[in-house]
Coordinates of N, CA and C in Angstrom, one line a residue:
M1 N 0.9 -0.6 -0.2 CA -0.4 0.4 0.2 C 0.7 1.7 -0.4
A2 N 1.9 1.1 0.8 CA 3.2 2.4 1.1 C 3.1 2.6 -0.5
D3 N 4.3 1.7 -1.2 CA 4.4 1.8 -2.0 C 3.4 2.1 -4.0
K4 N 2.5 2.0 -2.7 CA 1.4 2.3 -4.3 C 1.5 3.5 -4.1
L5 N 1.3 4.4 -2.6 CA 1.0 5.8 -2.4 C 3.0 6.6 -2.6
E6 N 3.3 6.0 -3.2 CA 4.8 7.0 -3.1 C 5.3 6.3 -4.6
K7 N 3.8 5.8 -5.7 CA 4.4 5.8 -7.3 C 3.0 7.1 -7.4
A8 N 2.6 7.1 -6.4 CA 1.5 8.4 -7.2 C 2.0 9.5 -6.9
A9 N 3.1 9.8 -5.9 CA 3.4 10.9 -5.8 C 4.3 11.3 -6.8
L10 N 5.1 10.3 -7.5 CA 6.0 11.5 -8.1 C 6.0 11.8 -8.7
P11 N 6.2 12.9 -9.1 CA 6.0 13.8 -10.6 C 5.6 13.0 -12.6
L12 N 4.9 14.0 -12.7 CA 4.4 13.6 -13.8 C 5.2 13.4 -14.7
P13 N 5.6 12.5 -16.2 CA 6.4 12.3 -17.0 C 6.3 13.8 -17.5
L14 N 7.2 14.5 -18.7 CA 7.2 15.1 -19.1 C 6.8 15.3 -20.0
S15 N 5.9 14.6 -21.3 CA 5.2 15.5 -21.7 C 4.2 15.1 -21.1
V16 N 3.4 14.9 -20.4 CA 2.4 14.5 -19.6 C 2.1 16.2 -19.3
A17 N 3.0 16.0 -18.3 CA 3.1 18.0 -18.0 C 3.3 19.1 -18.1
K18 N 3.7 18.9 -20.3 CA 3.2 19.9 -21.1 C 2.3 19.9 -22.0
T19 N 1.3 18.9 -21.8 CA 0.5 19.3 -22.1 C -0.8 19.7 -21.0
Q20 N -0.4 19.7 -19.9 CA -0.8 20.2 -18.8 C -1.6 21.7 -18.5
K21 N -0.4 22.6 -19.4 CA -0.3 24.0 -19.1 C -1.4 24.7 -20.0
K22 N -2.0 25.5 -19.6 CA -2.6 26.9 -20.3 C -2.3 26.9 -21.0
A23 N -3.5 26.2 -22.2 CA -3.1 26.5 -23.6 C -3.8 28.0 -24.3
P24 N -2.7 28.8 -24.9 CA -2.9 30.9 -25.1 C -4.1 31.1 -25.3
G25 N -4.7 32.2 -25.6 CA -5.7 32.1 -26.3 C -5.7 32.0 -27.6
T26 N -6.8 31.5 -27.9 CA -6.6 31.3 -29.8 C -7.8 32.0 -30.0
L27 N -8.5 33.4 -29.4 CA -9.3 34.2 -30.6 C -8.9 35.0 -30.2
L28 N -8.0 35.7 -29.3 CA -7.3 37.4 -30.0 C -6.6 37.0 -31.6
P29 N -5.7 36.1 -31.2 CA -5.0 36.2 -33.1 C -6.0 36.9 -34.1
T30 N -7.2 35.8 -34.7 CA -8.4 35.6 -34.7 C -8.5 37.5 -35.1
V31 N -9.2 38.0 -33.8 CA -10.2 39.2 -33.6 C -8.2 40.5 -34.3
V32 N -7.4 40.1 -34.4 CA -6.3 41.0 -34.6 C -6.2 41.1 -36.0
Q33 N -6.2 39.6 -36.8 CA -6.3 39.1 -38.0 C -7.8 39.7 -39.1
L34 N -9.0 40.0 -38.1 CA -10.3 40.9 -38.8 C -10.9 41.6 -38.7
V35 N -10.1 42.8 -37.3 CA -10.2 43.2 -37.5 C -8.6 44.8 -38.6
S36 N -7.5 43.8 -38.6 CA -6.4 44.7 -39.6 C -7.2 44.1 -41.4
V37 N -7.5 43.2 -41.2 CA -8.4 43.2 -42.7 C -9.4 43.8 -42.7
W38 N -10.3 44.3 -41.9 CA -11.3 45.5 -41.9 C -10.5 46.6 -42.8
A39 N -9.4 46.6 -41.8 CA -8.7 48.1 -42.3 C -8.3 48.1 -43.1
L40 N -7.5 46.9 -43.3 CA -7.0 46.9 -45.3 C -7.9 47.5 -45.9
I41 N -9.0 46.8 -45.6 CA -10.5 46.8 -47.2 C -10.2 48.1 -46.6
T42 N -11.0 48.5 -45.5 CA -11.4 50.4 -46.2 C -10.5 51.4 -46.8
A43 N -9.1 51.1 -45.7 CA -8.2 52.0 -46.8 C -7.6 51.9 -47.4
C44 N -8.3 50.8 -48.4 CA -8.2 50.6 -50.3 C -9.2 51.6 -50.6
A45 N -10.6 51.4 -50.3 CA -11.4 51.8 -50.8 C -11.2 53.4 -50.5
F46 N -11.2 53.9 -49.1 CA -11.5 55.2 -48.3 C -10.0 56.0 -49.9
G47 N -9.0 55.1 -49.6 CA -7.4 55.4 -50.3 C -8.1 56.0 -51.8
A48 N -8.8 55.2 -52.3 CA -8.8 54.8 -53.4 C -10.0 56.2 -54.1
T49 N -10.9 55.9 -52.7 CA -11.8 57.1 -54.1 C -11.4 58.5 -53.0
A50 N -10.3 59.2 -52.7 CA -10.0 60.3 -51.8 C -9.2 60.2 -53.3
A51 N -7.5 59.3 -53.2 CA -7.0 59.5 -55.3 C -7.9 60.0 -56.5
Y52 N -9.4 59.5 -56.7 CA -9.8 59.5 -58.3 C -10.9 61.3 -57.5
N53 N -11.2 61.5 -56.0 CA -11.4 62.8 -56.4 C -10.3 63.9 -56.5
L54 N -9.0 63.5 -55.4 CA -7.6 64.7 -56.2 C -7.5 64.7 -58.0
Y55 N -7.9 63.2 -58.7 CA -7.6 63.6 -60.1 C -8.6 64.2 -60.7
L56 N -10.1 64.1 -60.1 CA -10.8 65.2 -60.4 C -11.1 66.3 -60.3
N57 N -10.7 67.2 -59.4 CA -10.3 68.1 -58.9 C -8.6 68.9 -59.7
S58 N -8.4 67.8 -60.5 CA -6.3 68.9 -60.7 C -7.5 68.6 -62.4
H59 N -8.0 67.5 -63.2 CA -8.9 67.8 -64.1 C -9.6 67.9 -64.6
P60 N -10.4 69.0 -63.9 CA -12.1 70.0 -64.0 C -12.1 69.4 -65.3
H61 N -12.2 68.9 -66.5 CA -12.8 68.6 -68.0 C -12.5 67.3 -68.1
S62 N -12.2 66.2 -67.2 CA -11.4 65.0 -67.6 C -12.8 64.2 -67.6
P63 N -13.2 63.6 -69.1 CA -14.5 62.6 -69.4 C -14.5 61.4 -68.3
A64 N -13.7 61.3 -67.0 CA -14.1 60.8 -66.5 C -14.8 60.7 -65.7
A65 N -15.1 62.5 -65.7 CA -16.3 63.0 -64.9 C -17.9 61.7 -63.9
C66 N -18.2 62.4 -62.8 CA -19.3 61.5 -62.6 C -20.5 62.8 -63.0
P67 N -21.4 61.9 -63.6 CA -22.7 61.9 -64.2 C -23.2 62.9 -62.5
P68 N -23.9 63.2 -63.2 CA -24.8 64.8 -62.5 C -25.0 63.7 -61.0
E69 N -26.5 62.7 -61.1 CA -27.6 62.2 -60.2 C -26.2 61.4 -59.2
I70 N -24.5 61.1 -59.1 CA -24.1 60.6 -58.4 C -23.1 61.7 -57.8
C71 N -22.4 62.1 -58.7 CA -21.5 63.1 -57.6 C -22.2 64.5 -57.7
Y72 N -22.1 65.8 -56.8 CA -22.7 66.6 -56.8 C -20.9 68.0 -56.6
M73 N -20.8 68.7 -57.2 CA -19.8 70.5 -57.4 C -20.1 70.8 -55.8
V74 N -19.0 70.5 -55.5 CA -19.3 71.6 -54.1 C -19.3 73.3 -54.1
T75 N -20.2 73.3 -54.1 CA -19.7 75.2 -54.6 C -18.9 76.5 -53.2
G76 N -18.8 77.1 -52.8 CA -18.1 78.1 -52.9 C -16.6 78.5 -51.8
E77 N -16.1 79.3 -52.1 CA -14.9 78.8 -51.4 C -15.0 78.5 -50.6
K78 N -14.9 78.5 -49.1 CA -15.1 77.1 -48.4 C -15.5 76.0 -47.9
A79 N -16.0 76.1 -48.9 CA -16.4 74.7 -48.9 C -15.5 74.0 -49.7
V80 N -15.4 74.6 -50.9 CA -14.3 73.9 -51.9 C -12.7 73.4 -50.8
A81 N -12.5 74.5 -50.2 CA -11.7 74.4 -49.0 C -11.1 73.7 -48.7
E82 N -12.8 73.1 -47.8 CA -12.4 71.9 -46.4 C -13.4 70.5 -47.7
A83 N -13.9 70.6 -48.5 CA -14.1 69.0 -50.0 C -12.3 68.7 -49.8
H84 N -11.5 69.5 -49.8 CA -10.4 69.5 -50.7 C -9.3 68.7 -49.5
D85 N -9.6 69.1 -48.4 CA -8.7 68.8 -47.0 C -9.1 67.8 -46.6
H86 N -10.4 67.7 -46.4 CA -11.7 66.2 -46.3 C -10.9 65.4 -46.8
T87 N -10.6 65.3 -48.4 CA -9.7 64.3 -49.2 C -8.5 64.4 -49.1
I88 N -7.5 65.1 -48.3 CA -6.2 65.0 -48.3 C -5.8 63.9 -47.2
W89 N -7.0 64.6 -46.0 CA -7.2 63.9 -44.6 C -7.3 62.0 -44.8
M90 N -8.5 62.0 -45.7 CA -9.1 60.2 -46.3 C -7.3 59.9 -46.8
M91 N -6.5 60.7 -47.2 CA -5.1 60.2 -48.2 C -4.2 59.4 -47.2
W92 N -4.2 61.0 -46.0 CA -3.3 60.5 -45.5 C -3.7 59.0 -44.5
C93 N -5.0 59.1 -43.9 CA -5.4 57.9 -42.9 C -5.6 56.8 -43.5
S94 N -5.3 56.7 -44.6 CA -5.1 55.3 -45.4 C -4.7 55.3 -45.6
V95 N -3.0 55.9 -46.0 CA -2.0 55.8 -45.7 C -1.0 54.6 -44.4
L96 N -2.2 55.9 -43.2 CA -1.2 55.1 -42.3 C -2.3 53.4 -41.5
E97 N -3.5 53.4 -42.0 CA -4.6 52.3 -41.8 C -3.8 51.2 -42.6
A98 N -3.5 51.6 -44.0 CA -2.4 50.7 -44.4 C -1.2 49.7 -44.4
A99 N -0.6 51.2 -44.2 CA 0.7 50.7 -43.4 C 0.6 49.4 -42.1
A100 N -0.3 50.4 -41.1 CA -0.1 49.7 -39.8 C -1.5 48.1 -39.9
A101 N -2.2 47.7 -40.6 CA -3.1 46.6 -41.3 C -2.1 45.6 -41.1
A102 N -0.9 46.4 -42.5 CA -0.1 45.0 -43.3 C 1.4 44.7 -42.1
M103 N 1.2 45.6 -41.3 CA 2.4 45.0 -40.6 C 1.4 44.3 -39.5
A104 N 1.0 44.4 -39.5 CA 0.0 43.3 -38.1 C -0.5 41.9 -39.1
L105 N -1.0 42.1 -40.0 CA -1.3 41.0 -40.5 C 0.7 40.2 -40.5
L106 N 1.5 40.7 -40.8 CA 2.2 40.3 -41.4 C 3.7 40.0 -40.3
L107 N 3.4 40.2 -39.1 CA 4.2 39.8 -38.3 C 3.6 38.4 -37.5
S108 N 4.3 37.7 -36.8 CA 4.1 36.5 -36.7 C 3.5 36.5 -35.3
A109 N 3.5 35.4 -35.2 CA 1.4 35.1 -34.6 C 2.5 35.7 -33.0
R110 N 4.0 35.1 -32.7 CA 5.1 35.3 -31.5 C 4.1 36.8 -31.0
R111 N 4.5 37.6 -31.8 CA 4.7 39.0 -31.5 C 2.9 39.4 -31.2
R112 N 2.8 39.6 -29.5 CA 1.2 39.4 -30.0 C 0.9 40.9 -29.4
R113 N 1.2 41.1 -28.9 CA 1.4 42.6 -28.1 C 1.9 43.8 -29.3
S114 N 2.8 43.6 -30.3 CA 2.2 44.7 -31.0 C 1.9 43.9 -31.8
R115 N 1.4 42.9 -32.3 CA 0.7 42.8 -33.5 C -0.7 43.3 -32.5
R116 N -1.1 43.5 -31.7 CA -2.0 43.9 -30.9 C -2.0 45.6 -31.0
A117 N -1.2 45.5 -31.0 CA -0.6 47.2 -31.0 C -1.1 48.0 -32.2
L118 N -0.5 47.5 -33.2 CA -0.5 47.3 -34.3 C -2.4 47.2 -35.1
A119 N -2.7 47.2 -35.2 CA -4.6 46.5 -34.6 C -5.1 47.8 -34.5
L120 N -4.6 48.3 -32.9 CA -5.0 49.2 -32.6 C -4.9 50.6 -33.5
L121 N -3.8 50.4 -33.9 CA -3.7 51.2 -34.5 C -4.0 51.8 -35.5
A122 N -4.3 50.8 -36.3 CA -4.8 50.0 -37.8 C -6.5 50.8 -37.9
L123 N -6.8 50.4 -36.6 CA -8.0 50.4 -36.2 C -9.2 51.8 -35.6
A124 N -7.4 52.6 -35.2 CA -8.0 53.8 -34.7 C -7.9 55.0 -36.3
A125 N -6.9 54.7 -37.3 CA -6.6 55.9 -38.3 C -7.8 54.6 -39.6
T126 N -9.0 54.1 -39.3 CA -10.1 53.5 -39.7 C -10.9 54.0 -39.2
A127 N -11.4 54.5 -37.7 CA -12.5 55.4 -37.2 C -12.0 57.1 -37.7
A128 N -10.9 57.6 -37.7 CA -10.7 58.7 -38.1 C -11.0 59.0 -39.7
N129 N -11.1 57.8 -40.8 CA -11.5 57.9 -42.0 C -12.5 57.7 -42.2
H130 N -13.4 57.3 -41.3 CA -14.9 57.1 -41.7 C -15.2 58.5 -40.8
Y131 N -14.6 59.3 -40.2 CA -14.7 60.3 -39.3 C -14.8 61.1 -41.1
V132 N -14.0 61.3 -40.7 CA -13.9 62.0 -41.8 C -14.1 61.5 -43.3
H133 N -14.7 61.2 -43.2 CA -16.0 60.8 -44.4 C -17.6 60.9 -44.1
A134 N -17.7 61.3 -42.8 CA -18.8 61.6 -42.1 C -19.3 62.9 -42.3
M135 N -18.0 63.7 -42.2 CA -18.1 65.5 -42.2 C -17.9 65.7 -43.8
D136 N -17.5 64.8 -45.0 CA -17.4 64.8 -46.6 C -18.9 64.6 -46.9
L137 N -19.4 63.4 -46.8 CA -20.6 63.1 -46.3 C -22.1 65.1 -45.8
R138 N -21.8 64.7 -45.0 CA -22.4 66.3 -44.3 C -22.4 67.4 -45.1
L139 N -20.9 67.8 -46.3 CA -20.6 68.9 -46.8 C -21.7 68.4 -47.9
V140 N -21.5 67.3 -48.2 CA -21.9 67.0 -50.2 C -23.8 66.7 -49.8
S141 N -24.4 67.1 -48.4 CA -25.0 66.6 -48.7 C -25.9 67.6 -47.7
S142 N -25.1 68.8 -47.6 CA -25.5 70.5 -47.5 C -26.2 71.0 -48.5
V143 N -25.5 70.2 -49.4 CA -25.1 71.1 -50.8 C -26.1 70.7 -51.5
A144 N -26.3 69.3 -52.1 CA -27.0 68.5 -53.0 C -28.4 68.7 -52.4
G145 N -28.8 68.4 -50.5 CA -29.9 68.1 -50.4 C -29.7 66.3 -49.7
S146 N -31.0 65.8 -48.6 CA -30.5 65.1 -47.6 C -32.3 64.0 -48.8
G147 N -32.8 64.6 -49.6 CA -33.4 63.6 -50.2 C -33.5 62.2 -50.9
R148 N -31.8 62.5 -51.2 CA -31.8 61.2 -52.5 C -31.6 60.1 -51.8
I149 N -31.9 59.0 -52.3 CA -31.4 57.4 -51.9 C -29.4 57.5 -51.3
L150 N -29.6 57.8 -52.6 CA -27.9 57.8 -52.3 C -27.3 58.2 -50.7
F151 N -27.8 59.3 -50.4 CA -27.6 59.7 -49.0 C -28.2 59.0 -47.6
K152 N -28.9 58.7 -48.0 CA -30.0 57.5 -47.5 C -28.8 56.4 -47.3
V153 N -28.2 55.5 -47.9 CA -28.0 54.3 -48.2 C -26.1 54.7 -47.8
E154 N -25.8 56.2 -47.6 CA -24.2 55.8 -46.7 C -24.9 56.3 -45.9
N155 N -26.3 57.6 -45.5 CA -25.8 57.6 -43.9 C -25.7 56.3 -42.7
T156 N -25.8 55.3 -44.0 CA -27.2 53.9 -42.9 C -24.8 53.8 -42.7
L157 N -24.6 53.9 -44.0 CA -23.5 53.5 -44.1 C -22.0 53.6 -43.1
V158 N -22.0 55.1 -42.1 CA -21.6 55.7 -42.0 C -21.4 55.1 -40.3
F159 N -23.3 54.9 -40.2 CA -23.5 54.0 -38.8 C -22.9 52.5 -38.1
V160 N -23.3 51.9 -40.2 CA -22.9 50.3 -39.3 C -21.4 50.8 -39.8
F161 N -20.4 51.7 -40.3 CA -18.7 51.6 -39.3 C -18.9 51.8 -38.4
A162 N -19.3 52.5 -38.3 CA -19.3 52.8 -36.7 C -19.2 51.9 -36.2
F163 N -20.3 51.2 -35.9 CA -20.6 50.1 -35.8 C -19.4 49.4 -35.2
V164 N -19.0 49.5 -36.1 CA -17.8 48.0 -36.6 C -16.4 48.4 -35.8
D165 N -16.9 49.4 -36.6 CA -15.7 49.7 -34.9 C -16.0 50.0 -34.2
L166 N -16.4 50.2 -33.5 CA -16.6 50.1 -32.1 C -17.2 48.4 -31.3
V167 N -17.2 48.1 -32.0 CA -17.1 46.5 -32.1 C -15.5 45.8 -32.1
G168 N -14.8 46.5 -32.6 CA -13.5 46.0 -32.8 C -12.9 46.5 -31.8
F169 N -12.9 47.8 -31.4 CA -12.6 48.2 -30.5 C -12.0 47.1 -28.6
I170 N -13.7 46.8 -28.8 CA -13.8 45.8 -27.7 C -13.4 44.7 -27.7
A171 N -13.6 44.8 -28.6 CA -13.1 43.3 -29.1 C -11.0 42.4 -28.3
L172 N -10.9 44.1 -29.1 CA -8.9 44.1 -29.1 C -9.1 44.4 -27.4
L173 N -9.2 44.9 -26.9 CA -8.9 45.4 -25.2 C -9.7 44.5 -24.6
L174 N -11.0 43.7 -25.0 CA -10.9 43.6 -23.5 C -10.7 41.7 -24.3
L175 N -10.2 41.3 -24.6 CA -9.7 40.0 -25.0 C -8.2 39.6 -24.6
E176 N -8.2 38.6 -24.0 CA -6.6 38.6 -23.5 C -5.9 37.5 -24.6

């Protein structure tokens, strides 16, 4: 009987001891990847939109101009300057969010803190980009009127973007 008690008190073999360690959380890397992909997609979309708007502003008589039922020309010196500033801000935010999201996706899984910090930076730049888009929408809707279906859809998208950004922030901050 004493022999059995001594065997029970012996430490577990090395292979068993390794399997009993607490496994690292597997949800955080997935959230970091999802947030980074979201930031990269929105960076490409908003960056391309900003580049296209800058092209149209530099070539006002180009054949690629928008049809009047989709695009509206902002008039007035102050409004034109504000629209141009929004476009430049969208371009800079897109560059920052694309760089941070790409780095977060390319870092190895061992660098959890760095990936999380880069994903937070990309998401912050994404939220700033969405805010600038909302300000641009406010400026254009004051010129064109808000009764159009396109503005209703874009206003809905602004709230969807804000919701997704908020869920991403909460997931990154609360998950360990």
